[in-house]
Coordinates of C-alpha atoms in Angstrom, one line a residue:
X1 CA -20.5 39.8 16.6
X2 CA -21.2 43.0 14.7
X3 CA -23.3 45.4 16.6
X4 CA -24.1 46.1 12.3
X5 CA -25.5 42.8 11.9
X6 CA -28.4 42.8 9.0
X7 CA -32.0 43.2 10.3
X8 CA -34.0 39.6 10.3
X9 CA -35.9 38.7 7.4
X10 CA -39.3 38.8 9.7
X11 CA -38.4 42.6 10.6
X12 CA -37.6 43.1 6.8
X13 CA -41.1 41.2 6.0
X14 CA -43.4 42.8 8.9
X15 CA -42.3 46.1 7.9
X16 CA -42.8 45.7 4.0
X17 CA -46.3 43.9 5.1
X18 CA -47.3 46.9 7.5
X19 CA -46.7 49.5 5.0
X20 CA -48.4 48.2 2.4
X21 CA -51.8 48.8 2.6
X22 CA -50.9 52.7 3.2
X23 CA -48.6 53.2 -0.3
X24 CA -49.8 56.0 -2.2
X25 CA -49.7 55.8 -6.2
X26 CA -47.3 59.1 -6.6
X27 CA -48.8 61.5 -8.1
X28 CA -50.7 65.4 -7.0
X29 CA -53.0 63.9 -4.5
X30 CA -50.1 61.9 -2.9
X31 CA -47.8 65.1 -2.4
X32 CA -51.0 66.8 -1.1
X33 CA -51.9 64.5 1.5
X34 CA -48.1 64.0 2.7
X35 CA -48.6 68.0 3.6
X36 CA -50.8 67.3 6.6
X37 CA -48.1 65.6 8.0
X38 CA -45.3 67.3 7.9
X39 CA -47.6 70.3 9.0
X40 CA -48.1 68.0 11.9
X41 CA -44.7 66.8 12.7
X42 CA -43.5 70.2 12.5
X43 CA -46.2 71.3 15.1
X44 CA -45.0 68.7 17.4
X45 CA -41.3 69.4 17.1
X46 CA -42.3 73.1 17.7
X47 CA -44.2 72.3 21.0
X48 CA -41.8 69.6 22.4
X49 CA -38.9 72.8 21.4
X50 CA -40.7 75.6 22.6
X51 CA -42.5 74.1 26.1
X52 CA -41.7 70.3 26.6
X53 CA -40.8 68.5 29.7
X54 CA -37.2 69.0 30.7
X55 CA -36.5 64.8 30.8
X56 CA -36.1 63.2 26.9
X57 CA -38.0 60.7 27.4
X58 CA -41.2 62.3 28.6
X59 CA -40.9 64.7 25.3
X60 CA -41.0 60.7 23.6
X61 CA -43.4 60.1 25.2
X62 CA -45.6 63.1 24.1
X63 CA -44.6 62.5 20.1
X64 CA -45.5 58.4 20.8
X65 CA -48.8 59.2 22.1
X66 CA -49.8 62.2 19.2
X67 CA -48.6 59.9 16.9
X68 CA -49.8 56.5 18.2
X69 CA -53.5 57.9 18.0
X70 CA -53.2 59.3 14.7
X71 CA -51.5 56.1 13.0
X72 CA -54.5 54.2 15.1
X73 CA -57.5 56.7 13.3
X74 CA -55.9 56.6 10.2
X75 CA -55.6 52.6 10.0
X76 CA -59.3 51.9 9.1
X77 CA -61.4 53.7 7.1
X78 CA -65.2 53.6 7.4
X79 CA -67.1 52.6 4.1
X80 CA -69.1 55.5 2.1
X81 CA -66.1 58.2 2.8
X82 CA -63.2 59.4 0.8
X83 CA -60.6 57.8 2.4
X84 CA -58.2 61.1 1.6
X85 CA -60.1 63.9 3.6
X86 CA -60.4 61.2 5.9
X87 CA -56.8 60.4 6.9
X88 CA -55.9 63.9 6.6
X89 CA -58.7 65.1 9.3
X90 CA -58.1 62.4 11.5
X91 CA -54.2 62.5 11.9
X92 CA -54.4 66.3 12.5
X93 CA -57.7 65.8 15.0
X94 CA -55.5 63.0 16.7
X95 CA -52.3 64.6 16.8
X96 CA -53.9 68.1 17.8
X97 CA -56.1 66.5 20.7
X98 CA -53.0 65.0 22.4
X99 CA -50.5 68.1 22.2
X100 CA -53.0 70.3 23.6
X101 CA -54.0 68.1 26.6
X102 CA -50.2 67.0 27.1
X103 CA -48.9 70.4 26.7
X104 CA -51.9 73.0 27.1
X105 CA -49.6 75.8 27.0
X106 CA -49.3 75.6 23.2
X107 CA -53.0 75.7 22.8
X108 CA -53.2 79.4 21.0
X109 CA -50.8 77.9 18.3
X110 CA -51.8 74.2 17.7
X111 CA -55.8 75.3 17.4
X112 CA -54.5 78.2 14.6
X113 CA -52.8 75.1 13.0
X114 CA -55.6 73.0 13.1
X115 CA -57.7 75.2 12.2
X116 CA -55.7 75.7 8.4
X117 CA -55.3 71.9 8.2
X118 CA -59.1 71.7 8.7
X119 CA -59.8 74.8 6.1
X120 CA -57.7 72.8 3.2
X121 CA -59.7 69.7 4.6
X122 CA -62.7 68.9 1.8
X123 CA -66.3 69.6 4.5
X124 CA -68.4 66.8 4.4
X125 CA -68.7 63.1 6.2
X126 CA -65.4 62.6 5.5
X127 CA -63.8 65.2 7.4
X128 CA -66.4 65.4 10.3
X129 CA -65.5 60.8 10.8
X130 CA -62.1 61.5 10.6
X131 CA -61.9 64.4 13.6
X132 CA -64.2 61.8 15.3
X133 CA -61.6 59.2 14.4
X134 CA -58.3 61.0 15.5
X135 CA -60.5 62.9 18.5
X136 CA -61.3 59.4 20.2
X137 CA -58.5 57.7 19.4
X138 CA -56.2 60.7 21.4
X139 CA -58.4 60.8 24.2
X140 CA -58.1 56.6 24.6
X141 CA -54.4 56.6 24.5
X142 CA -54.1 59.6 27.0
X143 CA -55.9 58.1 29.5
X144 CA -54.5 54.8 29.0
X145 CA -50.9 55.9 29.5
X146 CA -52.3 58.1 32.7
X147 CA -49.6 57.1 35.4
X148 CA -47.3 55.0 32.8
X149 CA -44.1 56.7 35.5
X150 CA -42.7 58.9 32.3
X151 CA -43.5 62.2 34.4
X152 CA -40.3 64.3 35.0
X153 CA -40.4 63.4 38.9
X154 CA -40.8 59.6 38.2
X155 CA -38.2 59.5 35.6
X156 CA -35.7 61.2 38.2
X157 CA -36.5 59.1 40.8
X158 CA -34.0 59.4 43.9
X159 CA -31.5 56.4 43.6
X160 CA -29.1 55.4 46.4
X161 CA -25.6 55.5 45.6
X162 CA -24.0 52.6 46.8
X163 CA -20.5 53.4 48.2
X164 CA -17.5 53.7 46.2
X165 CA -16.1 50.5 45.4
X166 CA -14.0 49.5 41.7
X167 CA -16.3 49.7 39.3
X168 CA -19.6 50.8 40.4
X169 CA -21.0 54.5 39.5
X170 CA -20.4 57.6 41.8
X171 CA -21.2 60.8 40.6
X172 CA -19.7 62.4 37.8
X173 CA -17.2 65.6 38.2
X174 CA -17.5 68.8 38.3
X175 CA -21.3 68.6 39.2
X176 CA -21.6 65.6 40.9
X177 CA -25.1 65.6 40.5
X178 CA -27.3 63.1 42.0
X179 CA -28.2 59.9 39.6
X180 CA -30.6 61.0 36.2
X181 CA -32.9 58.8 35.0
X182 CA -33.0 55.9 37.5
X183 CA -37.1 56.4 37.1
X184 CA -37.0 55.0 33.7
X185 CA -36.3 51.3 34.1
X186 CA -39.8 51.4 36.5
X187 CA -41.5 53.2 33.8
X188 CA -44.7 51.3 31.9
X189 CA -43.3 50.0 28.8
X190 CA -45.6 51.0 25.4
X191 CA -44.4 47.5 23.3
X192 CA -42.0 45.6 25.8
X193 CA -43.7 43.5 28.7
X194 CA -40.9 44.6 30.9
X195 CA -38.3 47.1 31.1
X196 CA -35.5 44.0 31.8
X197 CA -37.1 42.1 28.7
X198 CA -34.0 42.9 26.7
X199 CA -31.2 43.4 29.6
X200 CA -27.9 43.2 28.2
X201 CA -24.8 41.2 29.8
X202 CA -22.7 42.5 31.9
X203 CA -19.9 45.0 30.8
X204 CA -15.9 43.9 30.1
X205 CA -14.8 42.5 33.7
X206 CA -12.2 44.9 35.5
X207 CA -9.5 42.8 34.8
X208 CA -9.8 41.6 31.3
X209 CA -7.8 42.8 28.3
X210 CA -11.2 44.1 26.6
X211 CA -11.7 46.9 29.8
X212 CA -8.0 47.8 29.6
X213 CA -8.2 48.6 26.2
X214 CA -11.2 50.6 26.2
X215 CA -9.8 52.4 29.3
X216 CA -6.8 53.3 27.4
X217 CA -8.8 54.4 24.5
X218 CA -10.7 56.8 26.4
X219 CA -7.9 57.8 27.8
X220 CA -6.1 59.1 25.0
X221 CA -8.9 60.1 22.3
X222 CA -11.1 61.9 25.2
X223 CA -9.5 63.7 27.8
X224 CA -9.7 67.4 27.2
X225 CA -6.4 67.9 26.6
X226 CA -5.9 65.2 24.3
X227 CA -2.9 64.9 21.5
X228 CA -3.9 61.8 19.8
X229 CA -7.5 63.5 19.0
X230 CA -8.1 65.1 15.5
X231 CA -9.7 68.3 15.0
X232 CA -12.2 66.3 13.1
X233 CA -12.9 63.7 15.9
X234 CA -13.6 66.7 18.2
X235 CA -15.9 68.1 15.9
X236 CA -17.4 64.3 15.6
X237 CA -17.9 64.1 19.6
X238 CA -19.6 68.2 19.8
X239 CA -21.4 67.4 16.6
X240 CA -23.2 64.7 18.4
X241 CA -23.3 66.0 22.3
X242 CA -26.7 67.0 22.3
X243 CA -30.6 65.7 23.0
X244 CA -30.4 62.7 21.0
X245 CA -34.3 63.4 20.7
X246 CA -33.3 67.1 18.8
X247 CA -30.6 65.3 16.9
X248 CA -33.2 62.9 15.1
X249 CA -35.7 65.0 14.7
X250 CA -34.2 66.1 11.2
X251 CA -33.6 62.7 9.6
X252 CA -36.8 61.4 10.7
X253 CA -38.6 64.3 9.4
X254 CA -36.3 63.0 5.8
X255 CA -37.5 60.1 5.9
X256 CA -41.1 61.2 6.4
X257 CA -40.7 63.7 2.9
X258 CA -39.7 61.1 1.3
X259 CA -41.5 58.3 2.2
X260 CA -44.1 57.5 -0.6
X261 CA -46.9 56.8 1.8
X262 CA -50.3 58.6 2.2
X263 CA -51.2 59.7 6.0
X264 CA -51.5 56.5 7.4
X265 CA -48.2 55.2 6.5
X266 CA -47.1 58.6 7.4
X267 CA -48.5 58.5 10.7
X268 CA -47.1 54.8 11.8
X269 CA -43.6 55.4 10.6
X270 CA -43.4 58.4 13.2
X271 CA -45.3 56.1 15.9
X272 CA -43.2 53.2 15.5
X273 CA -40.4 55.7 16.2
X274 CA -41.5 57.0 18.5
X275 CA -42.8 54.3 20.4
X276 CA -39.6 52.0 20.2
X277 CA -37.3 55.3 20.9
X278 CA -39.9 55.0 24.3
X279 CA -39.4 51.6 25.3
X280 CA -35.5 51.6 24.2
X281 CA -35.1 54.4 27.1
X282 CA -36.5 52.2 29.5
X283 CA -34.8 49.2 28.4
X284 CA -31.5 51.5 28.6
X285 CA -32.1 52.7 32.2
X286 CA -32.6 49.1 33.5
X287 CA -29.2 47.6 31.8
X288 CA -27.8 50.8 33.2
X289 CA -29.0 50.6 37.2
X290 CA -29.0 46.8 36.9
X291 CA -24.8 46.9 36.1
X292 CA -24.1 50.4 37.9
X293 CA -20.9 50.6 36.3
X294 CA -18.7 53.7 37.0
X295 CA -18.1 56.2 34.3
X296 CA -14.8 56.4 32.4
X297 CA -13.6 59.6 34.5
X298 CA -14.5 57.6 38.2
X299 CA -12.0 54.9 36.5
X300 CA -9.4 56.7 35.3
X301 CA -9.0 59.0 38.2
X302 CA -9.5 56.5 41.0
X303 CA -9.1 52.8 39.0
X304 CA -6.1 50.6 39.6
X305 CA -5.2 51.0 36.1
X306 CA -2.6 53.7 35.9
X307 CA -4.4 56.3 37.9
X308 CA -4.8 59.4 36.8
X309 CA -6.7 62.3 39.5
X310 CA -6.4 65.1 37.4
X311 CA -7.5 63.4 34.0
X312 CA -10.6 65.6 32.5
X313 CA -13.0 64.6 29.6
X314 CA -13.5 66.4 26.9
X315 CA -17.2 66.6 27.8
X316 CA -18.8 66.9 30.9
X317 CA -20.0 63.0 31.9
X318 CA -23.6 62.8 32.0
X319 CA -25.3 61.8 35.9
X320 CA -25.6 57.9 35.1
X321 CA -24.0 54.5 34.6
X322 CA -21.5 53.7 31.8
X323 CA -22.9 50.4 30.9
X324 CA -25.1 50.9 28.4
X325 CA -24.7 54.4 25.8
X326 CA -28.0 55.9 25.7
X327 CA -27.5 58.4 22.7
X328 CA -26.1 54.7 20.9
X329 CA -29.1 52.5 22.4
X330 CA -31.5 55.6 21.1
X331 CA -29.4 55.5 17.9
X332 CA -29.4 51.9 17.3
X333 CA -33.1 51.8 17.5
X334 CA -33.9 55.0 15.2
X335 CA -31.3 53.0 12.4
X336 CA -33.0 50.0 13.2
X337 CA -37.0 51.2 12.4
X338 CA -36.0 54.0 9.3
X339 CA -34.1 51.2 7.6
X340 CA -36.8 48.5 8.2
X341 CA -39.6 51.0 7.0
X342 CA -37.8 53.6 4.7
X343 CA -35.2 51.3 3.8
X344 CA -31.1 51.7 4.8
X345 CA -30.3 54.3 2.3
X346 CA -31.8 57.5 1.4
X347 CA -30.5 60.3 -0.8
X348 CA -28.0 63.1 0.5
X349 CA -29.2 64.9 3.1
X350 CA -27.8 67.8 5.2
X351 CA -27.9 67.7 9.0
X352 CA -27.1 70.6 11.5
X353 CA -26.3 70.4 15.7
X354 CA -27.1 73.2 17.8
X355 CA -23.8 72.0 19.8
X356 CA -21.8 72.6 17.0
X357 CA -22.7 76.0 15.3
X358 CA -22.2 76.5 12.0
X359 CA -21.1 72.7 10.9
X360 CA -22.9 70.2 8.2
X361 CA -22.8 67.2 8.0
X362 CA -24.0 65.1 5.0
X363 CA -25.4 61.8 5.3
X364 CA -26.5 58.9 2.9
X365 CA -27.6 55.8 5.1
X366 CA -29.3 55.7 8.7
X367 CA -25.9 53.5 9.6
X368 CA -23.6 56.7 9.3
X369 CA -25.8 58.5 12.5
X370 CA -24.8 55.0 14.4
X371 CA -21.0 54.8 13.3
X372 CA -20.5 58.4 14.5
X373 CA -22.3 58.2 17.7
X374 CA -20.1 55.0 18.8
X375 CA -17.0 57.1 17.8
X376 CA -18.5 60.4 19.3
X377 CA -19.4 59.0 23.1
X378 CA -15.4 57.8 23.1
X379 CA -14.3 61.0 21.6
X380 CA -16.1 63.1 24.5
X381 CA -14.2 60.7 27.2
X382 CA -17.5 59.9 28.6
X383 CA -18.1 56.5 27.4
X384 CA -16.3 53.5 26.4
X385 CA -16.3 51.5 23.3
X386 CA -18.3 48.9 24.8
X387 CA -20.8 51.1 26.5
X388 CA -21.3 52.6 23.0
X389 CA -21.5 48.6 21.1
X390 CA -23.6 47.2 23.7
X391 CA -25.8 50.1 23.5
X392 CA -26.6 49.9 19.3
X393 CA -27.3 46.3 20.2
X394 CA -29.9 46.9 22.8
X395 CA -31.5 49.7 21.1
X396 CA -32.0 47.5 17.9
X397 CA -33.3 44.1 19.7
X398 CA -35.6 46.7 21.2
X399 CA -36.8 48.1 18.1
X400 CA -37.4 45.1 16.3
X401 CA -39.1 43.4 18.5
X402 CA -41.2 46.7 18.3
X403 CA -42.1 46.3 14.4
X404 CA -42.7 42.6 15.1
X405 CA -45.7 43.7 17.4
X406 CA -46.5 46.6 15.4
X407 CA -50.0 45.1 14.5
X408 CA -50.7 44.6 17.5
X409 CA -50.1 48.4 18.6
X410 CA -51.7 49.7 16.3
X411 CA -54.5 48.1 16.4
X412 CA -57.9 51.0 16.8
X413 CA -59.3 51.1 20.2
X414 CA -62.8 49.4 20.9
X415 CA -64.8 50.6 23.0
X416 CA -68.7 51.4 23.3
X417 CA -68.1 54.5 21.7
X418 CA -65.7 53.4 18.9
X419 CA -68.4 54.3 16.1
X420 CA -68.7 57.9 14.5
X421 CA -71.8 59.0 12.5

C-alpha cells in the first residue's frame, strides 16, 4: 500500500467541523487579529532557538503546552465581551505564561513582548477575561504534564545494548555513542493511551528480497563516496539533515499566514501540531526499541550480504534503531495535520536549511516535505527505504488519530477556579 494513501473521510470531516466555528470573514479585523499570533509563534520559535532543551522532543513539548493552553482559552468565549480582544489577550496570556515558567531564562524578552501585544490589546473586560483565560489555562496544563518523562534525562534514558548479533542495533561509527532517545517510548503520551498504541510491524526479514534491495540501495546512493549519487540527491539528503523540529517551523508558520482563521483557529492548528508531532516521537521510539534493528552502516560493514568494513555514509548515523525514520514518522504526521486543517496544497513558498547554506527550495504541497525526506534518509546512507515508508505511515496513523480526538483535547479545563470576573 502507498505510504500516500488519502486521509479518511472522518479526518477530512473532524478537521473541516473543528475549524469552523473559528473562520474569520476576511477582511481588516481578520488580518489584525492573525498578528497576535504570529507575534506569538515567532516568540516561541525564538525561545525554543535561543535557550531550549537540547532533546527535540522536549522543545515539542514546550510549543504543545504554550499552544495547547492558548487554543483551550481561546475556544469559549464568555458572554457580554468582544470576542476579538478576547482571543487575542488570551492566546498571548496563555502562550506567554507557559514559555516563561518552561523556559524562565527568556523572561526579559517574552514580558517586553507581551507587554506590546497587551498595549495593541483594546483595555476593558475583554482583555482583563482573556489574560484570566490563557493565564489559567497555562498554569493547568503545566502542572498537569509535571513528570509526563519528556525531560532531557528521561528522554535519554540509559538502554542496554544487547550484544551484537545480525540485525539488532550497536552503536553507530565514528562516535559510537550510547543509544538517544530510548526515554521516549516511556514518556506520557498527550493524545495516544500508550506509546505502543500504534507499533508498527516488524522490518523486511534478513533474508528476504525486500532487505537486499534496500541494502543495496543504501549502498550505492549513500555511502560517502558514492558514484551513482547526483549532485542534486546530495543536496536533497544535507538539505534535509537537520532538527526536523527547525525544519518545520517555516512551513507551519505558512500555513498559519495563510490560514483564514481568527486566534482560536490559529491557536489549535499550531496545538494539534504540536501535540501529534509529541505523541508521534513517542510512538516512533517504541517501534524503534521494540524492533532494535541495526543501522544500515552495522549491516553493510558486518552483514552477511557482501560485507563491506570500510563502507562510510554520507552522513554521520544518528545513536538509534533503523526501524522506524523519525525525521519521516515526524514528517508524515506534520503532512498529515496541515493537509487535514489547511488543506494539501498551498501557494509557492520558499524554504531554507541551516545544513545547507545558501540553497532554496520551493514547495507547493505538504506531500513534497514527505517525498524528499524518504529520498533524503537513503541519500545520507543512514536509513533504508523501509525505515523511511514505515515511518510516514506511523507518523500519519498517529496524527489522525490525533484530529479525531481533537475535541476532546481541547476541551477548557474545569476546575473550581475556572470562572474569571
Amino acid at each position: 500500500m502507498s505510504p500516500y494513501r488519502t486521509r479518511p473521510a472522518t479526518v477530512a470531516l473532524g478537521a473541516a467541523v473543528l475549524l469552523a466555528a473559528s473562520v474569520a470573514a476576511p477582511g481588516a479585523a481578520a488580518a489584525d487579529r492573525s498578528t497576535t499570533a504570529l507575534t506569538w509563534y515567532d516568540a516561541t520559535a525564538e525561545t525554543v532557538a535561543a535557550a531550549g532543551a537540547p532533546t527535540q522532543i522536549t522543545n515539542s513539548r514546550t510549543w504543545a503546552i504554550g499552544w495547547l493552553a492558548a487554543a483551550r482559552a481561546t475556544r469559549s468565549v464568555p458572554a457580554g465581551v468582544d470576542r476579538g480582544p478576547f482571543q487575542e489577550a488570551a492566546l498571548a496570556a496563555a502562550v506567554h505564561r507557559a514559555l516563561v515558567t518552561l523556559v524562565p531564562s527568556r523572561t526579559e524578552q517574552l514580558d517586553a513582548t507581551y507587554e506590546k501585544t497587551l498595549d495593541a490589546v483594546p483595555d476593558g473586560p475583554a482583555e482583563r477575561r482573556g489574560v484570566a483565560a490563557g493565564e489559567r489555562e497555562a498554569n493547568l496544563l503545566v502542572a498537569a504534564r509535571q513528570g509526563d518523562g519528556l525531560d532531557p534525562g528521561s528522554v535519554n534514558a540509559p538502554y542496554p545494548v544487547r550484544p551484537a548479533a545480525p540485525g539488532v542495533w550497536q552503536p553507530t561509527p565514528p562516535a559510537y555513542a550510547p543509544a538517544a532517545q530510548y526515554g521516549n517510548r516511556l514518556a506520557e503520551p498527550f493524545v495516544l493511551t500508550a506509546g505502543d498504541q500504534f507499533r508498527l510491524g516488524p522490518p523486511p526479514a534478513l533474508d528476504s528480497a525486500r532487505y537486499a534491495a534496500d541494502l543495496a540501495e543504501v549502498r550505492a546512493y549513500g555511502g560517502a563516496d558514492s558514484t551513482a549519487r547526483s549532485a542534486h540527491q546530495t543536496e536533497t539528503a544535507t538539505f534535509w539533515l537537520g532538527s526536523s523540529l527547525t525544519l518545520y517551523t517555516e512551513p507551519l508558520r505558512v500555513a498559519l499566514s495563510r490560514a483564514q482563521q481568527g486566534p482560536a483557529g490559529q491557536a489549535r492548528l499550531v496545538a494539534l501540531f504540536h501535540v501529534a508531532l509529541v505523541d508521534t516521537q513517542i510512538a516512533t521510539s517504541d517501534s524503534k526499541y521494540a524492533y532494535e534493528r541495526w543501522r544500515p552502516v552495522t549491516a553493510i560493514r558486518t552483514g552477511a550480504l557482501d560485507p563491506d568494513p570500510d563502507w562510510t555514509p554520507l552522513h554521520a548515523t544518528p545513536a538509534h534503531p533503523d526501524h522506524p525514520s523519525g525525521h519521516n514518522t515526524y514528517s508524515g504526521a506534520a503532512e498529515t495535520v496541515l493537509s487535514a486543517l489547511v488543506g494539501p496544497r498551498t501557494a509557492p513558498f520558499d524554504l531554507t536549511s541551516p545544513t545547507a547554506p545558501g540553497v532554496t527550495r520551493t514547495y507547493t504541497t505538504w506531500r513534497q516535505l514527505s517525498e524528499e525526506n524518504v529520498e533524503a534518509r537513503v541519500l545520507s546512507g543512514i536509513h533504508t527505504r523501509s525505515a523511511d515508508e514505515a515511518g510516514l505511515t506511523l507518523g500519519k496513523e498517529v496524527a489522525r488519530y490525533v484530529l479525531r480526538h481533537a475535541g476532546r483535547l481541547l476541551a477548557p479545563a474545569r476546575d473550581a477556579a475556572a470562572s474569571s470576573r
